[in-house]
Amino acid sequence: NAGVTQTPKFQVLKTGQSMTLQCAQDMNHNSMYWYRQDPGMGLRLIYYSASEGTTDKGEVPNGYNVSRLNKREFSLRLESAAPSQTSVYFCASYPTGQGVYEQYFGPGTRLTVT
Amino acid sequence: AQRVTQPEKLLSVFKGAPVELKCNYSYSGSPELFWYVQYSRQRLQLLLRHISRESIKGFTADLNKGETSFHLKKPFAQEEDSAMYYCALRTYSGGSNYKLTFGKGTLLTVNP
């Protein structure tokens, strides 16, 4: 199992450009999440998807959109990138059911917006 | 609303010294708390959870509901413990799904 994978690993964008961060998991998990990690701010939830076909806003959704393409894939889109979106982005997945508790994280995408 | 507070951004200790990473939470329901760790250039991974009351890599954490705390402790720190540590609170978000609220993290450095 590859677990949670993310592409790309690094990206540099100019202000106003758009891009999509890809995330996939092969663990048959129902729930998937997008976080951003900033120094001194910890991890903040951007969006999450409890199951295929559903998405919900997290703590910091402004400037982002998401798509839960199928059970495996959950993408994050920046329509018009801003320097404030410079961050490390982590995708995570979570099984549902009794007795499960661990969220599994991807390796992260380091995004710089100039 | 729930909140997780880690008061120390940075913590530096010498090898062999005891270490305690503080975590306080605010939540109206029954709390489920976790510690996640991120070693340099690695992904975030679960270290331990309060329900299991286990010791992982020599670390323990006890949930104190009276003080609303879940501090992480290790009696003798090792250099390989150097990492970013996040305290997290799991809350129910409908159906059988959950969200994690993370603290801001504490960067632990263990010096030789």
mmCIF file of C-alpha atoms in Angstrom:
data_model
loop_
_atom_site.group_PDB
_atom_site.id
_atom_site.type_symbol
_atom_site.label_atom_id
_atom_site.label_comp_id
_atom_site.label_asym_id
_atom_site.label_seq_id
_atom_site.Cartn_x
_atom_site.Cartn_y
_atom_site.Cartn_z
ATOM 1 C CA ASN A 1 0.000 0.000 0.000
ATOM 2 C CA ALA A 2 1.244 3.457 -0.904
ATOM 3 C CA GLY A 3 -1.004 5.023 1.746
ATOM 4 C CA VAL A 4 -1.730 8.684 1.033
ATOM 5 C CA THR A 5 0.067 10.214 -1.934
ATOM 6 C CA GLN A 6 0.220 13.845 -3.005
ATOM 7 C CA THR A 7 1.369 15.569 -6.169
ATOM 8 C CA PRO A 8 3.265 17.722 -6.776
ATOM 9 C CA LYS A 9 5.824 17.799 -3.967
ATOM 10 C CA PHE A 10 6.882 21.362 -4.718
ATOM 11 C CA GLN A 11 5.306 24.172 -6.695
ATOM 12 C CA VAL A 12 6.033 27.830 -7.294
ATOM 13 C CA LEU A 13 3.228 30.015 -8.596
ATOM 14 C CA LYS A 14 2.900 33.654 -9.489
ATOM 15 C CA THR A 15 0.113 35.676 -7.908
ATOM 16 C CA GLY A 16 -3.107 35.093 -9.800
ATOM 17 C CA GLN A 17 -2.166 31.738 -11.275
ATOM 18 C CA SER A 18 -4.276 28.679 -10.607
ATOM 19 C CA MET A 19 -3.362 25.124 -9.795
ATOM 20 C CA THR A 20 -4.757 21.889 -8.433
ATOM 21 C CA LEU A 21 -3.132 19.802 -5.725
ATOM 22 C CA GLN A 22 -3.842 16.119 -6.076
ATOM 23 C CA CYS A 23 -4.327 13.587 -3.300
ATOM 24 C CA ALA A 24 -5.076 9.899 -3.466
ATOM 25 C CA GLN A 25 -5.362 7.116 -0.901
ATOM 26 C CA ASP A 26 -5.460 3.369 -1.433
ATOM 27 C CA MET A 27 -6.736 2.352 2.002
ATOM 28 C CA ASN A 28 -10.446 2.485 1.147
ATOM 29 C CA HIS A 29 -11.012 5.253 3.680
ATOM 30 C CA ASN A 30 -14.242 7.187 3.583
ATOM 31 C CA SER A 31 -13.051 10.530 4.935
ATOM 32 C CA MET A 32 -10.404 12.776 3.448
ATOM 33 C CA TYR A 33 -9.009 16.131 4.559
ATOM 34 C CA TRP A 34 -6.902 19.039 3.380
ATOM 35 C CA TYR A 35 -4.778 20.991 5.869
ATOM 36 C CA ARG A 36 -2.307 23.793 5.579
ATOM 37 C CA GLN A 37 0.704 24.029 7.859
ATOM 38 C CA ASP A 38 2.223 27.412 8.616
ATOM 39 C CA PRO A 39 4.984 28.284 11.106
ATOM 40 C CA GLY A 40 3.486 29.163 14.453
ATOM 41 C CA MET A 41 -0.019 28.290 13.292
ATOM 42 C CA GLY A 42 0.039 24.515 13.379
ATOM 43 C CA LEU A 43 -2.233 22.558 11.068
ATOM 44 C CA ARG A 44 -5.468 24.187 10.032
ATOM 45 C CA LEU A 45 -8.263 22.371 8.267
ATOM 46 C CA ILE A 46 -9.183 23.810 4.874
ATOM 47 C CA TYR A 47 -11.841 21.388 3.638
ATOM 48 C CA TYR A 48 -12.867 17.853 4.314
ATOM 49 C CA SER A 49 -14.955 15.168 2.694
ATOM 50 C CA ALA A 50 -16.788 12.721 4.915
ATOM 51 C CA SER A 51 -17.598 10.463 2.002
ATOM 52 C CA GLU A 52 -17.610 10.338 -1.784
ATOM 53 C CA GLY A 53 -19.802 13.116 -3.119
ATOM 54 C CA THR A 54 -19.736 15.303 -0.022
ATOM 55 C CA THR A 55 -17.455 18.157 0.977
ATOM 56 C CA ASP A 56 -17.507 20.618 3.868
ATOM 57 C CA LYS A 57 -15.611 23.729 4.840
ATOM 58 C CA GLY A 58 -13.052 23.643 7.556
ATOM 59 C CA GLU A 59 -11.433 26.450 9.485
ATOM 60 C CA VAL A 60 -9.776 28.308 6.578
ATOM 61 C CA PRO A 61 -11.654 27.590 3.306
ATOM 62 C CA ASN A 62 -11.444 31.011 1.653
ATOM 63 C CA GLY A 63 -9.551 31.000 -1.628
ATOM 64 C CA TYR A 64 -9.839 27.236 -2.102
ATOM 65 C CA ASN A 65 -12.159 24.747 -3.736
ATOM 66 C CA VAL A 66 -12.176 20.977 -3.502
ATOM 67 C CA SER A 67 -13.444 18.012 -5.467
ATOM 68 C CA ARG A 68 -13.991 14.518 -4.184
ATOM 69 C CA LEU A 69 -13.589 12.801 -7.526
ATOM 70 C CA ASN A 70 -14.191 9.307 -6.194
ATOM 71 C CA LYS A 71 -13.491 7.428 -3.002
ATOM 72 C CA ARG A 72 -9.733 7.461 -3.633
ATOM 73 C CA GLU A 73 -9.117 11.014 -4.776
ATOM 74 C CA PHE A 74 -9.601 14.434 -3.190
ATOM 75 C CA SER A 75 -8.193 17.478 -4.959
ATOM 76 C CA LEU A 76 -7.621 21.028 -3.743
ATOM 77 C CA ARG A 77 -7.805 23.915 -6.206
ATOM 78 C CA LEU A 78 -6.455 27.424 -5.907
ATOM 79 C CA GLU A 79 -8.281 29.504 -8.510
ATOM 80 C CA SER A 80 -6.226 32.671 -8.103
ATOM 81 C CA ALA A 81 -3.195 32.128 -5.931
ATOM 82 C CA ALA A 82 -2.137 34.778 -3.409
ATOM 83 C CA PRO A 83 1.115 35.114 -1.420
ATOM 84 C CA SER A 84 -0.894 34.381 1.746
ATOM 85 C CA GLN A 85 -1.434 30.875 0.377
ATOM 86 C CA THR A 86 2.260 30.114 0.563
ATOM 87 C CA SER A 87 2.265 27.093 2.843
ATOM 88 C CA VAL A 88 2.779 23.377 3.127
ATOM 89 C CA TYR A 89 -0.392 21.478 2.262
ATOM 90 C CA PHE A 90 -1.174 18.092 3.715
ATOM 91 C CA CYS A 91 -3.830 15.670 2.668
ATOM 92 C CA ALA A 92 -5.067 13.058 5.120
ATOM 93 C CA SER A 93 -7.521 10.199 5.177
ATOM 94 C CA TYR A 94 -9.490 8.595 7.956
ATOM 95 C CA PRO A 95 -11.269 5.282 8.135
ATOM 96 C CA THR A 96 -14.732 5.283 9.649
ATOM 97 C CA GLY A 97 -16.181 2.731 11.954
ATOM 98 C CA GLN A 98 -15.859 1.620 15.528
ATOM 99 C CA GLY A 99 -12.431 1.477 17.038
ATOM 100 C CA VAL A 100 -10.682 3.502 14.351
ATOM 101 C CA TYR A 101 -8.899 6.661 15.339
ATOM 102 C CA GLU A 102 -5.740 7.348 13.351
ATOM 103 C CA GLN A 103 -5.607 9.890 10.565
ATOM 104 C CA TYR A 104 -3.101 9.028 7.847
ATOM 105 C CA PHE A 105 -1.188 11.869 6.273
ATOM 106 C CA GLY A 106 0.426 12.391 2.911
ATOM 107 C CA PRO A 107 3.989 13.700 2.514
ATOM 108 C CA GLY A 108 2.880 17.260 1.811
ATOM 109 C CA THR A 109 3.082 19.779 -1.024
ATOM 110 C CA ARG A 110 5.260 22.828 -0.470
ATOM 111 C CA LEU A 111 3.682 25.755 -2.323
ATOM 112 C CA THR A 112 5.267 29.165 -2.789
ATOM 113 C CA VAL A 113 3.285 32.029 -4.286
ATOM 114 C CA THR A 114 5.362 35.005 -5.419
ATOM 115 C CA ALA B 1 -16.057 25.750 19.909
ATOM 116 C CA GLN B 2 -13.169 23.428 20.604
ATOM 117 C CA ARG B 3 -9.640 24.654 21.045
ATOM 118 C CA VAL B 4 -6.239 23.084 21.634
ATOM 119 C CA THR B 5 -3.441 25.119 23.169
ATOM 120 C CA GLN B 6 0.228 24.245 23.160
ATOM 121 C CA PRO B 7 1.879 27.094 25.042
ATOM 122 C CA GLU B 8 5.471 26.350 24.009
ATOM 123 C CA LYS B 9 6.511 26.868 20.400
ATOM 124 C CA LEU B 10 10.038 25.674 21.124
ATOM 125 C CA LEU B 11 11.441 23.358 23.761
ATOM 126 C CA SER B 12 15.092 22.502 24.080
ATOM 127 C CA VAL B 13 16.494 19.881 26.460
ATOM 128 C CA PHE B 14 19.660 17.866 26.821
ATOM 129 C CA LYS B 15 19.854 14.167 26.124
ATOM 130 C CA GLY B 16 18.861 12.164 29.180
ATOM 131 C CA ALA B 17 16.822 14.985 30.719
ATOM 132 C CA PRO B 18 13.089 14.669 31.330
ATOM 133 C CA VAL B 19 10.795 16.351 28.871
ATOM 134 C CA GLU B 20 7.208 17.524 29.136
ATOM 135 C CA LEU B 21 5.258 19.013 26.246
ATOM 136 C CA LYS B 22 2.162 20.803 27.451
ATOM 137 C CA CYS B 23 -1.278 20.613 25.919
ATOM 138 C CA ASN B 24 -4.523 22.103 27.156
ATOM 139 C CA TYR B 25 -7.899 21.779 25.523
ATOM 140 C CA SER B 26 -11.299 23.367 25.587
ATOM 141 C CA TYR B 27 -14.284 21.237 24.591
ATOM 142 C CA SER B 28 -17.804 20.897 25.916
ATOM 143 C CA GLY B 29 -18.114 17.218 25.068
ATOM 144 C CA SER B 30 -16.183 14.148 26.110
ATOM 145 C CA PRO B 31 -12.643 14.688 24.803
ATOM 146 C CA GLU B 32 -10.623 12.298 22.702
ATOM 147 C CA LEU B 33 -7.022 13.454 22.569
ATOM 148 C CA PHE B 34 -4.021 12.451 20.556
ATOM 149 C CA TRP B 35 -0.375 13.328 20.084
ATOM 150 C CA TYR B 36 0.964 13.399 16.532
ATOM 151 C CA VAL B 37 4.650 13.728 15.684
ATOM 152 C CA GLN B 38 6.447 14.977 12.592
ATOM 153 C CA TYR B 39 10.116 14.095 12.259
ATOM 154 C CA SER B 40 12.266 16.116 9.915
ATOM 155 C CA ARG B 41 11.255 15.592 6.283
ATOM 156 C CA GLN B 42 8.680 12.972 7.229
ATOM 157 C CA ARG B 43 4.929 12.978 7.245
ATOM 158 C CA LEU B 44 2.826 13.473 10.333
ATOM 159 C CA GLN B 45 2.114 10.277 12.227
ATOM 160 C CA LEU B 46 0.192 9.267 15.286
ATOM 161 C CA LEU B 47 2.288 8.912 18.428
ATOM 162 C CA LEU B 48 -0.312 8.000 21.006
ATOM 163 C CA ARG B 49 -3.905 8.492 22.094
ATOM 164 C CA HIS B 50 -5.333 8.962 25.537
ATOM 165 C CA ILE B 51 -7.726 6.023 25.455
ATOM 166 C CA SER B 52 -5.005 3.423 25.068
ATOM 167 C CA ARG B 53 -2.948 4.703 28.017
ATOM 168 C CA GLU B 54 0.092 3.130 26.387
ATOM 169 C CA SER B 55 3.741 4.141 26.245
ATOM 170 C CA ILE B 56 5.159 4.676 22.762
ATOM 171 C CA LYS B 57 8.898 5.289 22.316
ATOM 172 C CA GLY B 58 9.024 5.982 26.054
ATOM 173 C CA PHE B 59 6.377 8.721 25.847
ATOM 174 C CA THR B 60 3.237 8.753 27.955
ATOM 175 C CA ALA B 61 0.353 11.179 28.233
ATOM 176 C CA ASP B 62 -2.406 11.294 30.794
ATOM 177 C CA LEU B 63 -5.722 12.989 30.277
ATOM 178 C CA ASN B 64 -6.548 15.246 33.227
ATOM 179 C CA LYS B 65 -10.145 16.347 32.811
ATOM 180 C CA GLY B 66 -10.023 18.565 35.882
ATOM 181 C CA GLU B 67 -7.168 20.605 34.452
ATOM 182 C CA THR B 68 -8.266 19.984 30.830
ATOM 183 C CA SER B 69 -4.742 18.914 30.007
ATOM 184 C CA PHE B 70 -3.042 16.155 28.062
ATOM 185 C CA HIS B 71 0.678 16.715 28.591
ATOM 186 C CA LEU B 72 3.221 14.491 26.853
ATOM 187 C CA LYS B 73 6.072 13.224 29.008
ATOM 188 C CA LYS B 74 9.248 11.243 28.674
ATOM 189 C CA PRO B 75 11.635 10.628 31.572
ATOM 190 C CA PHE B 76 14.844 10.509 29.532
ATOM 191 C CA ALA B 77 14.922 12.347 26.211
ATOM 192 C CA GLN B 78 16.905 10.987 23.264
ATOM 193 C CA GLU B 79 18.318 12.882 20.301
ATOM 194 C CA GLU B 80 16.001 10.988 17.963
ATOM 195 C CA ASP B 81 13.035 12.517 19.797
ATOM 196 C CA SER B 82 13.787 15.849 18.144
ATOM 197 C CA ALA B 83 10.676 16.628 16.116
ATOM 198 C CA MET B 84 7.546 18.743 15.899
ATOM 199 C CA TYR B 85 4.810 17.523 18.228
ATOM 200 C CA TYR B 86 1.130 18.307 17.794
ATOM 201 C CA CYS B 87 -1.630 17.765 20.278
ATOM 202 C CA ALA B 88 -4.999 17.070 18.639
ATOM 203 C CA LEU B 89 -8.608 16.864 19.766
ATOM 204 C CA ARG B 90 -11.023 14.642 17.892
ATOM 205 C CA THR B 91 -14.594 15.845 17.588
ATOM 206 C CA TYR B 92 -17.643 14.347 16.006
ATOM 207 C CA SER B 93 -18.772 15.942 12.732
ATOM 208 C CA GLY B 94 -21.908 14.003 11.877
ATOM 209 C CA GLY B 95 -22.685 10.482 10.718
ATOM 210 C CA SER B 96 -19.697 8.389 11.744
ATOM 211 C CA ASN B 97 -17.144 11.018 10.844
ATOM 212 C CA TYR B 98 -14.719 13.029 12.842
ATOM 213 C CA LYS B 99 -12.488 16.058 12.609
ATOM 214 C CA LEU B 100 -9.204 16.778 14.304
ATOM 215 C CA THR B 101 -8.398 20.150 15.797
ATOM 216 C CA PHE B 102 -4.667 20.614 16.163
ATOM 217 C CA GLY B 103 -2.652 22.776 18.468
ATOM 218 C CA LYS B 104 0.032 25.021 16.996
ATOM 219 C CA GLY B 105 2.750 22.533 17.724
ATOM 220 C CA THR B 106 5.899 22.398 19.846
ATOM 221 C CA LEU B 107 9.285 21.937 18.230
ATOM 222 C CA LEU B 108 11.362 19.744 20.515
ATOM 223 C CA THR B 109 15.137 19.792 20.186
ATOM 224 C CA VAL B 110 17.176 17.306 22.168
ATOM 225 C CA ASN B 111 20.796 18.388 22.379
ATOM 226 C CA PRO B 112 23.687 15.926 22.782
#
